[in-house]
XYZ file of N, CA and C in Angstrom:
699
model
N 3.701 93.268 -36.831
C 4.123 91.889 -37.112
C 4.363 91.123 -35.816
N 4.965 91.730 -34.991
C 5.342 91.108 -33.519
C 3.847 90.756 -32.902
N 2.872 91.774 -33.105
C 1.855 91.291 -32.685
C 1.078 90.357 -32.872
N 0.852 90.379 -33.965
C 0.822 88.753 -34.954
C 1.364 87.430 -34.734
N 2.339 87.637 -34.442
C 2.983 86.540 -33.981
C 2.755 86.546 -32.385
N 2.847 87.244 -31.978
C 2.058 87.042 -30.232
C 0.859 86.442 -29.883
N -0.180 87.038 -31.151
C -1.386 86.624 -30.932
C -1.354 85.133 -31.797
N -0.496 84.600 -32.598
C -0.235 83.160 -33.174
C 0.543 82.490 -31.911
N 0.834 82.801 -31.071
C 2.126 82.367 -30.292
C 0.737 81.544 -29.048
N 0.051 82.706 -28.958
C -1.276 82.552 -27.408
C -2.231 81.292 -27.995
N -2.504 81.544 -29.705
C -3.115 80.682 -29.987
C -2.612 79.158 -29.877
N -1.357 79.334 -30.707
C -0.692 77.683 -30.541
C -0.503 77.462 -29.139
N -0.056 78.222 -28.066
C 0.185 77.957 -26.772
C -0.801 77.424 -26.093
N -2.486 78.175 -26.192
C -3.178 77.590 -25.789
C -4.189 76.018 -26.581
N -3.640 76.318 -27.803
C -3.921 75.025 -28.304
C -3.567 73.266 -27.933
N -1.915 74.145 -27.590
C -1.225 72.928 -26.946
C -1.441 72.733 -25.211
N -1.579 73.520 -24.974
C -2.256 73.713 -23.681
C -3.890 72.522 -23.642
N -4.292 73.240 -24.549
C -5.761 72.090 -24.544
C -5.866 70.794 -24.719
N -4.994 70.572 -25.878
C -4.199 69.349 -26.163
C -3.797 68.443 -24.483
N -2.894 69.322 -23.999
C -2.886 68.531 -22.843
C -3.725 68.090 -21.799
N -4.380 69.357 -21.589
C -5.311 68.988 -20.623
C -6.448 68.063 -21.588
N -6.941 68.114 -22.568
C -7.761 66.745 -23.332
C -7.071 65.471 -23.114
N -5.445 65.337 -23.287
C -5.018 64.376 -23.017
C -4.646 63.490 -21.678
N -4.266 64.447 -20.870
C -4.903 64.042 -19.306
C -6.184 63.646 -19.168
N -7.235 64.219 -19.430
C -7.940 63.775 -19.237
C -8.771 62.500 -19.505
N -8.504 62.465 -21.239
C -8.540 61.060 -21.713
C -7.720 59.916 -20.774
N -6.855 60.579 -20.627
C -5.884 59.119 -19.934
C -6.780 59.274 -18.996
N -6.915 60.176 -17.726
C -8.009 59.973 -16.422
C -8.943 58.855 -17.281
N -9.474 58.991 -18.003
C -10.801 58.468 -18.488
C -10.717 56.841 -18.950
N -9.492 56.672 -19.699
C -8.975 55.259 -20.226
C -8.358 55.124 -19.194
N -7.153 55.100 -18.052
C -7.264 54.662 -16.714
C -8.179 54.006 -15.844
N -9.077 55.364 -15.362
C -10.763 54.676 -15.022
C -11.191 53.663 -15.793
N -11.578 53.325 -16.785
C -12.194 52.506 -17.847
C -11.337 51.129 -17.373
N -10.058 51.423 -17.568
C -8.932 49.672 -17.713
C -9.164 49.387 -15.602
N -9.212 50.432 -14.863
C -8.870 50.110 -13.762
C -10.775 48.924 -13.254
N -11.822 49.978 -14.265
C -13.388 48.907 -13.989
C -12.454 47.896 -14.198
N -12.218 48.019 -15.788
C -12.490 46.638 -16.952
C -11.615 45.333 -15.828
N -10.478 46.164 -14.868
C -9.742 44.712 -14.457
C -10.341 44.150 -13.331
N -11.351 45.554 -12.243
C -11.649 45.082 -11.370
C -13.079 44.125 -11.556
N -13.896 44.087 -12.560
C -14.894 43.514 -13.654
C -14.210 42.010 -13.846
N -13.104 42.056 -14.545
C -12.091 40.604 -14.700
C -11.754 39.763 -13.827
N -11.330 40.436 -12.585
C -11.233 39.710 -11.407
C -12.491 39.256 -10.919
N -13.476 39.863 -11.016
C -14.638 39.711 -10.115
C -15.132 38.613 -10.753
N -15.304 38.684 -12.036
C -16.108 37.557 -13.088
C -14.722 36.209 -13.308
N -13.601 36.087 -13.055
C -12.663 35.265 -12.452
C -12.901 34.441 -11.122
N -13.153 35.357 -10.131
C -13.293 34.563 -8.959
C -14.335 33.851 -8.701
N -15.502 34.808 -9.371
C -16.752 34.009 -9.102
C -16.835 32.374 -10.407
N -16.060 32.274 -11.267
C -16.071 31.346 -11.852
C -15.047 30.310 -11.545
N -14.363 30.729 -10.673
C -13.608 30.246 -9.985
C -13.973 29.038 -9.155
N -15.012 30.219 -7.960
C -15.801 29.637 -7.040
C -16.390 28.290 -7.477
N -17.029 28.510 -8.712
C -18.077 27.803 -9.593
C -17.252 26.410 -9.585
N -16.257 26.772 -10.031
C -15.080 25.296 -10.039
C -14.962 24.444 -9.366
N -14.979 25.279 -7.683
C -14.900 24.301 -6.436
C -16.185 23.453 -6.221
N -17.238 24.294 -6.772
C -18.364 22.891 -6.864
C -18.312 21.840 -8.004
N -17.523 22.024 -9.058
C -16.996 21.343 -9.725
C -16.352 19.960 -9.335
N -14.827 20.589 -8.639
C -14.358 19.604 -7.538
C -14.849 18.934 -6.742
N -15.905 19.489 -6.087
C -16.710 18.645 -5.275
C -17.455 17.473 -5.529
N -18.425 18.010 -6.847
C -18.918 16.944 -7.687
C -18.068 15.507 -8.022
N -16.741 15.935 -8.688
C -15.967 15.456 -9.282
C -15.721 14.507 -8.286
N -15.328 14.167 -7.238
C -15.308 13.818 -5.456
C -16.840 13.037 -5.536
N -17.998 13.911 -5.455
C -19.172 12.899 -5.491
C -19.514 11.617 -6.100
N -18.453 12.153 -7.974
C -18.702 11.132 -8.631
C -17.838 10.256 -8.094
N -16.863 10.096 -7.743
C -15.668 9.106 -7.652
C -16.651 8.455 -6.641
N -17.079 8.898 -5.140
C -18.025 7.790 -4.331
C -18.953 6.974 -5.184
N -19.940 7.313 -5.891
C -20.614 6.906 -6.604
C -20.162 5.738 -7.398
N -19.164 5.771 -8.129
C -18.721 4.706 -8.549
C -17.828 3.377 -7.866
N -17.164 4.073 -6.823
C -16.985 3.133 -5.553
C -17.916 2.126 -5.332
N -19.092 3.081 -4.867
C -19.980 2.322 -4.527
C -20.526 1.023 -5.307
N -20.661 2.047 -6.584
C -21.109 0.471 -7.608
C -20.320 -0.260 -8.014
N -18.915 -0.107 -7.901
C -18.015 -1.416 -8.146
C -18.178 -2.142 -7.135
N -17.756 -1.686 -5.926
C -18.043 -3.023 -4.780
C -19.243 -3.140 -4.685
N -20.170 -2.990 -4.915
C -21.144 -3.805 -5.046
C -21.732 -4.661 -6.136
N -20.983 -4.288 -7.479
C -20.566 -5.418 -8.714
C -19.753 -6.590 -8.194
N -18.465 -5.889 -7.708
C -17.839 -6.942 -7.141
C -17.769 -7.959 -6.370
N -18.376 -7.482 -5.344
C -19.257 -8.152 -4.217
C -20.181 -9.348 -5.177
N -21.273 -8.862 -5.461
C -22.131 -9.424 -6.687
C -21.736 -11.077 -6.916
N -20.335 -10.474 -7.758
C -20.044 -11.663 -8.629
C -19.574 -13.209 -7.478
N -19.294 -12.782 -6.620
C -18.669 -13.717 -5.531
C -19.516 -14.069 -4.562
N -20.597 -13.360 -4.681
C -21.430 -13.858 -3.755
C -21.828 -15.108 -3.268
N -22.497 -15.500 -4.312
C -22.785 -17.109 -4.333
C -21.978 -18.387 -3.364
N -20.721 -17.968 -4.005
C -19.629 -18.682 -3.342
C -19.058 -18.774 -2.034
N -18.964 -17.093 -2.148
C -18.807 -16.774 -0.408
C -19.690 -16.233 0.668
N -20.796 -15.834 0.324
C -21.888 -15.593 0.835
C -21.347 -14.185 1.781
N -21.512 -13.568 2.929
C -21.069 -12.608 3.617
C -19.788 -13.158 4.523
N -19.180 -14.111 4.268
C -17.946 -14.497 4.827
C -17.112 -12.755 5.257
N -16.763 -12.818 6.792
C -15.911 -11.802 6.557
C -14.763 -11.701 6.262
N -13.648 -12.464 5.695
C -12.717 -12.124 4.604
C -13.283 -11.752 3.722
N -13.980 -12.327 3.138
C -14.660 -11.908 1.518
C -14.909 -10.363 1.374
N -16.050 -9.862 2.311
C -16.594 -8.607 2.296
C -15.919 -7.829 2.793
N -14.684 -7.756 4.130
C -13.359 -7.097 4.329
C -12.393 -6.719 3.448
N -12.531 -7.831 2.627
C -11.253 -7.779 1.542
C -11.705 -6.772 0.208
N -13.611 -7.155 0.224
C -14.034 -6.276 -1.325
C -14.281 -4.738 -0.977
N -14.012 -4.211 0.553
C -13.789 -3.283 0.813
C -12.854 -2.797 0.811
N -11.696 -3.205 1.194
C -10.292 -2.876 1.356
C -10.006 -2.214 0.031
N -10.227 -3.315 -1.046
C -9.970 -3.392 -2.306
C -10.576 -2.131 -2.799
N -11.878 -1.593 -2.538
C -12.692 -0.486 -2.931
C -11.733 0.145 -2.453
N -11.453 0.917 -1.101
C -10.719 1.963 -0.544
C -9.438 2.573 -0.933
N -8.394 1.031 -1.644
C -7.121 1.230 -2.100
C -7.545 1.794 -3.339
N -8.200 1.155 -4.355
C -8.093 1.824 -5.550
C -9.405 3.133 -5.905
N -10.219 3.471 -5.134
C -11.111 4.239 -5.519
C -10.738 5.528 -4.638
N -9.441 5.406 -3.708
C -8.656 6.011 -2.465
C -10.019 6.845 -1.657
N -11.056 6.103 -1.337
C -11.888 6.230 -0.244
C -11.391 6.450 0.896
N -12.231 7.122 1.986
C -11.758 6.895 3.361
C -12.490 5.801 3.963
N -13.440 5.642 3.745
C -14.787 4.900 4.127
C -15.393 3.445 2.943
N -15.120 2.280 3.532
C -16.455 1.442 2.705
C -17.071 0.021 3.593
N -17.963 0.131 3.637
C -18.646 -1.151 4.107
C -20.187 -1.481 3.666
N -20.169 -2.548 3.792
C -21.262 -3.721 3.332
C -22.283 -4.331 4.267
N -23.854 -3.801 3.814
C -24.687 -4.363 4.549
C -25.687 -5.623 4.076
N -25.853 -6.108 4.840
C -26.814 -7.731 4.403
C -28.359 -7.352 3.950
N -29.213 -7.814 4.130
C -30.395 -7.242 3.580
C -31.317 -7.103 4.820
N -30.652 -7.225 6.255
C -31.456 -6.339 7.113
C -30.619 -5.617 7.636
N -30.063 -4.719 6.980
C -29.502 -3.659 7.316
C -28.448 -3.920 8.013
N -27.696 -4.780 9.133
C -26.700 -5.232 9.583
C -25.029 -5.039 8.614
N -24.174 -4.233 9.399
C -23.037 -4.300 9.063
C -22.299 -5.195 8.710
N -21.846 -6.025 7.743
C -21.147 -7.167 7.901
C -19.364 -7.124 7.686
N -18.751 -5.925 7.677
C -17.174 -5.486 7.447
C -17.218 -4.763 8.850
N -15.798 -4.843 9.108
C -14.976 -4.885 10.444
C -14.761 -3.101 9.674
N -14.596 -2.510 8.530
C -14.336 -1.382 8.148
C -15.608 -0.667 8.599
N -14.923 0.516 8.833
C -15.790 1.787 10.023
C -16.405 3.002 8.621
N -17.225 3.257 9.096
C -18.191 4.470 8.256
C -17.675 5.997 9.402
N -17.188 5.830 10.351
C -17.143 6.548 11.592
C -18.219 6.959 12.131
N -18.580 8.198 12.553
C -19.381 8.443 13.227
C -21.018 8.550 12.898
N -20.483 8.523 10.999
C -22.212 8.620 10.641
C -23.321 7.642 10.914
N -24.467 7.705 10.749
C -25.648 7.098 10.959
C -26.211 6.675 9.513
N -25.696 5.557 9.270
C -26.148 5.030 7.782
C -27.374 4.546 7.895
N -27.972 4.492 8.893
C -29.029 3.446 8.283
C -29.834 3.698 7.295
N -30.292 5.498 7.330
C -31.454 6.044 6.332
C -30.995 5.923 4.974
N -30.027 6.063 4.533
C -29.054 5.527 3.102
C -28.911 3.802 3.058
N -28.771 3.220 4.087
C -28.808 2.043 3.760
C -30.257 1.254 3.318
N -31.288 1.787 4.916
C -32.704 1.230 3.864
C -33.286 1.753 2.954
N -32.824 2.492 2.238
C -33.205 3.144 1.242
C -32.457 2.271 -0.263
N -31.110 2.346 0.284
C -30.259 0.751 -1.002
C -31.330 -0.293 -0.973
N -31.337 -0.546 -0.197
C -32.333 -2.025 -0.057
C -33.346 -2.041 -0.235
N -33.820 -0.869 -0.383
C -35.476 -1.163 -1.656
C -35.186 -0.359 -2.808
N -33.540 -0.454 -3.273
C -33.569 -0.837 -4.867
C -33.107 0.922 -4.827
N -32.588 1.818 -4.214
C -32.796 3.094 -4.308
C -31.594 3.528 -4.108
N -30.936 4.220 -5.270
C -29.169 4.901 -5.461
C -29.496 6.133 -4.292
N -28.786 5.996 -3.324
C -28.378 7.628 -2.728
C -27.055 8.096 -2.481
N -27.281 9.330 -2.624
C -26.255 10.477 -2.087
C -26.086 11.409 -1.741
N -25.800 11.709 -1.049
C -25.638 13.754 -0.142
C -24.742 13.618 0.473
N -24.570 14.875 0.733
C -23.127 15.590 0.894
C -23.906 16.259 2.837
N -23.079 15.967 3.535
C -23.550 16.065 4.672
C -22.552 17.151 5.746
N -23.045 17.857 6.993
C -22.017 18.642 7.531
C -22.052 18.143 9.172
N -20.630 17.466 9.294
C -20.476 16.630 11.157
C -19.395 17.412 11.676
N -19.933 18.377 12.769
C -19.358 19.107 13.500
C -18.493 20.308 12.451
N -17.155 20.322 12.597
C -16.882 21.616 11.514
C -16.265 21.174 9.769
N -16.549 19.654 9.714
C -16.579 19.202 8.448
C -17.526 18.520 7.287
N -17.166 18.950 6.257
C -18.498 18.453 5.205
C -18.181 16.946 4.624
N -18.871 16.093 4.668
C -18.715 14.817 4.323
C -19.158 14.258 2.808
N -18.918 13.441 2.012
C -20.041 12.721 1.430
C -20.023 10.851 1.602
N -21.454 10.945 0.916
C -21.597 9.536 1.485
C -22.405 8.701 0.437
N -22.374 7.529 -0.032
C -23.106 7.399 -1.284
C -23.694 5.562 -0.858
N -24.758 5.388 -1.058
C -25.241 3.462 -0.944
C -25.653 3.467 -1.810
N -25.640 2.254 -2.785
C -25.802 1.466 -3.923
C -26.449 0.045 -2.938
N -27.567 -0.557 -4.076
C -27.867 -1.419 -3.430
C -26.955 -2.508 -4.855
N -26.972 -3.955 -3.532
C -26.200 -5.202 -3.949
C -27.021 -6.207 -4.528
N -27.077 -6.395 -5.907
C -28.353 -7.642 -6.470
C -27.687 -8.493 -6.857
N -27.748 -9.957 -6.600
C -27.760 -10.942 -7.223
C -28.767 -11.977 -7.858
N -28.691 -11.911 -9.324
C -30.137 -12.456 -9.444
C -31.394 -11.340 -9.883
N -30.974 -10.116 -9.879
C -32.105 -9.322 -9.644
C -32.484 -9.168 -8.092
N -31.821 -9.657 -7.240
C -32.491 -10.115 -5.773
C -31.757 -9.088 -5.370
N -32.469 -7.980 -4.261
C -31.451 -6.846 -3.400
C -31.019 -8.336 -2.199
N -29.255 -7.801 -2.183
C -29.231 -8.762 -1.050
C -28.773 -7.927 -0.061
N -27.950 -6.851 -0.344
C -27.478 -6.065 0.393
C -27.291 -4.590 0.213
N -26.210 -4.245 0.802
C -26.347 -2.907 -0.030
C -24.456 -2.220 0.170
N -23.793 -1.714 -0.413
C -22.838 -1.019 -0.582
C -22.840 0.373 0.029
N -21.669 1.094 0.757
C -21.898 2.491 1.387
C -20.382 2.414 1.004
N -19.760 3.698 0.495
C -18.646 4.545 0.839
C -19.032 5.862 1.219
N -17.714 6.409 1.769
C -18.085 7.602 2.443
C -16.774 8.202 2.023
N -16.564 10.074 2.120
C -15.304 10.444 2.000
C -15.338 11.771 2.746
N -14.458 12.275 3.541
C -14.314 13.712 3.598
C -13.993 14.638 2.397
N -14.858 15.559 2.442
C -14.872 16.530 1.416
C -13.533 17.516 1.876
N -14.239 18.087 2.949
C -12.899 19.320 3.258
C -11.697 19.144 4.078
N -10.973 20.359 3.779
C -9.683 19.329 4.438
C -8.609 20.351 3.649
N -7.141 20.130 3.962
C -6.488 20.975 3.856
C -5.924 20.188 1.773
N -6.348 19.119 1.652
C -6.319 18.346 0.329
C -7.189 19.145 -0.476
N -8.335 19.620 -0.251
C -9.580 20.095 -0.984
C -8.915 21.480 -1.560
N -7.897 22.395 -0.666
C -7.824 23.983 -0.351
C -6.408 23.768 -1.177
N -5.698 23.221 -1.186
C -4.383 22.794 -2.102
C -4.960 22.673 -3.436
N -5.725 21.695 -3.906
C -6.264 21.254 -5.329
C -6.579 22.365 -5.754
N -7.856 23.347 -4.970
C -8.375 24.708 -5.571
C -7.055 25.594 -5.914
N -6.111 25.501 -4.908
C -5.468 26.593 -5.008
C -4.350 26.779 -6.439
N -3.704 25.118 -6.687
C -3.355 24.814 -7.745
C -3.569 24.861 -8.891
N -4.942 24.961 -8.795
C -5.813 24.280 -10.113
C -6.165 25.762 -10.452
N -6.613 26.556 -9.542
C -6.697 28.501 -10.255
C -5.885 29.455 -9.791
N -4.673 28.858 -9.137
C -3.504 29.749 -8.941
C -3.763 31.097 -7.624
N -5.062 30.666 -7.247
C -5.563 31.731 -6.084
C -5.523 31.323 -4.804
N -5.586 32.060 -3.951
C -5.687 31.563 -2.266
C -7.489 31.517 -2.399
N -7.331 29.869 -1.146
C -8.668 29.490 -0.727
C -8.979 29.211 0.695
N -10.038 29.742 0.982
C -10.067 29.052 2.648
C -11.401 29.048 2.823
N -11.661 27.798 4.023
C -13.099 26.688 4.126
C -13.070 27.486 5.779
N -14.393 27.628 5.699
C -14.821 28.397 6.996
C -16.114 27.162 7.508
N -15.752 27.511 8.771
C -16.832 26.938 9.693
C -17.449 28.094 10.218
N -18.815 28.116 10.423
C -19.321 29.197 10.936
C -18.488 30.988 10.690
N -17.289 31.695 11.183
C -16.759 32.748 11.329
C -15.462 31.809 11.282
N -15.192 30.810 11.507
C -13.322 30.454 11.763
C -12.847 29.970 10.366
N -12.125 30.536 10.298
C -11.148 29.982 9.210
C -10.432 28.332 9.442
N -10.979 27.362 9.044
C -10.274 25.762 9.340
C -9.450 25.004 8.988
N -9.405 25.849 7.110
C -8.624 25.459 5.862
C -8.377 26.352 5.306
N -6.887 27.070 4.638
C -6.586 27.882 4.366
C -5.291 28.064 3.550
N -5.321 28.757 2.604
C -4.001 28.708 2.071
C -3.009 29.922 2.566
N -3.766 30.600 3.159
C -3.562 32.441 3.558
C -2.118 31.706 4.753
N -1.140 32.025 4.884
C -0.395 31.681 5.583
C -0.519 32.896 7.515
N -0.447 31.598 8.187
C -0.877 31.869 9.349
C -2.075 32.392 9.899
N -2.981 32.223 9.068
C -4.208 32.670 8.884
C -5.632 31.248 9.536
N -4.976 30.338 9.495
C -5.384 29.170 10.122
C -6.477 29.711 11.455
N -6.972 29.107 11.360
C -8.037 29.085 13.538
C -8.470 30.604 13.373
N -8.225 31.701 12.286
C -9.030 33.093 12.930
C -10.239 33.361 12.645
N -10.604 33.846 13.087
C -11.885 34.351 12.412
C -11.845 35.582 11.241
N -12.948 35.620 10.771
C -13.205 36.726 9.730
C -13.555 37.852 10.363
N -13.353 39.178 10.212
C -13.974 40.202 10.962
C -15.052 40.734 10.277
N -15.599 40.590 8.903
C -17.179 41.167 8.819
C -17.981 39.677 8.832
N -18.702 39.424 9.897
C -19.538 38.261 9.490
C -20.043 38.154 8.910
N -20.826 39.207 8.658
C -22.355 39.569 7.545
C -21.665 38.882 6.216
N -20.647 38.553 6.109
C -20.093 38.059 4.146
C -20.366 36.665 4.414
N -20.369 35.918 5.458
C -20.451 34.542 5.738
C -21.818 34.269 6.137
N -22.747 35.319 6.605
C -24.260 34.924 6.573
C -24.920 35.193 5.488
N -24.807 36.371 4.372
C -24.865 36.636 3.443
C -24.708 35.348 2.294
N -23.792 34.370 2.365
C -22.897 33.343 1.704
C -24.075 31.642 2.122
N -24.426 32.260 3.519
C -25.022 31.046 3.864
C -26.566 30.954 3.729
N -27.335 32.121 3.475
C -28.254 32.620 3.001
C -28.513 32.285 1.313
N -27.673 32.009 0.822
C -27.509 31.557 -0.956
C -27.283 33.017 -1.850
N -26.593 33.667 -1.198
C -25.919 35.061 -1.608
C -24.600 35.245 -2.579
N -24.865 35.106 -3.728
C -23.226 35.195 -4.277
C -22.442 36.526 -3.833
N -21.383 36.594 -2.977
C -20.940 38.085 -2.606
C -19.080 38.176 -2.871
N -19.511 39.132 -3.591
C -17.719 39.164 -4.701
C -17.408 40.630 -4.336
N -16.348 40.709 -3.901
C -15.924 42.169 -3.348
C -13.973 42.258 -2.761
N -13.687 43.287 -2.647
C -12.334 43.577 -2.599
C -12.322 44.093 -0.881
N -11.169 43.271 -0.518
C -10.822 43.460 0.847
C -9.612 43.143 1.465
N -9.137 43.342 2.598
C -7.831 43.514 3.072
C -7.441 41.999 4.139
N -6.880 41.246 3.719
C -6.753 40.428 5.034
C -5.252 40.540 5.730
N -5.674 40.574 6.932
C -3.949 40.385 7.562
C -2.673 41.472 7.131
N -3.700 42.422 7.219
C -2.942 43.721 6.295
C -3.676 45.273 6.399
């Protein structure tokens, strides 16, 4: 009888024995599984993330865009009266900049000539401007020294007649751009120039560089590259 029960004792012992080790192991297995499934979540997170900031950007494109064609509606309607007077065209800029919160707007005549005391800065409008003036909406998004710009001309008709043409302009990047992202998906963001970090939410992380470049030529190449890494740590 004792034996019986010894040999019932080895059986349940090793039953429960198996039991465990099946159940370790399952957990190893559902562990592994939840530890993909989150690093999968994050990955398909950030990259839609990313997706967003061209979102923002757009969102930024459109606002020039419509700048543009109000003051040059606006402009429009007063024309007649005031012709390129510079109060007039100072003031329908001003007016663009306060409420469309531009950095950039000014007004050209129909040979291309500046007629607002307001600055475009350093860009070279003319190829956007003669391009307004034979009737032609432009816009691109441009890169001057370690910042990305945009810039948008609408041409000015009165009558059907091009008389002039409308330009706003805005900085895209900027420590405003890296705040909005960061708010808006609760993640850290940072705008690289070449290898330097310029814009950043990463604290003290400002002016460094990145140490694998290859993720930033990879990136500039038209590479989507989503991966787990250590910064400042």
């Amino acid at each position: 009888m004792k034996k019986t029960q010894s040999v019932a004792f080895r059986v349940i012992g090793s039953f429960v024995i198996g039991m465990i080790i099946f159940a370790i192991a399952l957990f190893m297995v559902i562990d592994t599984r939840l530890e993909s499934g989150v690093v999968n979540y994050m990955e398909e997170t950030l990259v839609n993330e990313s997706k967003g900031v061209t979102l923002i950007i757009d969102e930024m494109g459109a606002n020039l865009k419509n700048a543009a064609g109000w003051m040059a509606e606006i402009f429009s309607k007063g024309y007649e009266e005031n012709g390129f007077k510079p109060v007039y065209v100072n003031e329908v800029c001003h007016q663009t900049i306060e409420y469309y919160n531009t950095e950039n707007a000014a007004i050209f005549d129909a040979q291309g000539k500046k007629k607002t005391t307001t600055s475009l800065g350093s860009v070279d409008a003319a190829a956007y401007v003669s391009k307004a003036l034979k009737g032609e909406e432009t816009f691109d998004i441009y890169k001057e020294n370690k910042e990305i710009f945009g810039i948008c001309a609408k041409p000015i008709k009165v009558n059907g007649q091009i008389v002039g043409a409308a330009v706003t302009k805005q900085q895209i990047s900027g420590d405003a751009l890296i705040k909005r992202v960061t708010n808006m998906y609760n993640i850290e963001a940072t705008y690289f120039s070449g290898n330097k970090r310029i814009y950043t939410s990463l604290t003290g992380m400002k002016g460094t560089d990145i140490k694998d470049s290859s993720i930033i030529n990879r990136v500039m190449q038209g590479e989507e590259v989503v991966l787990i890494t250590t910064i400042n740590g």
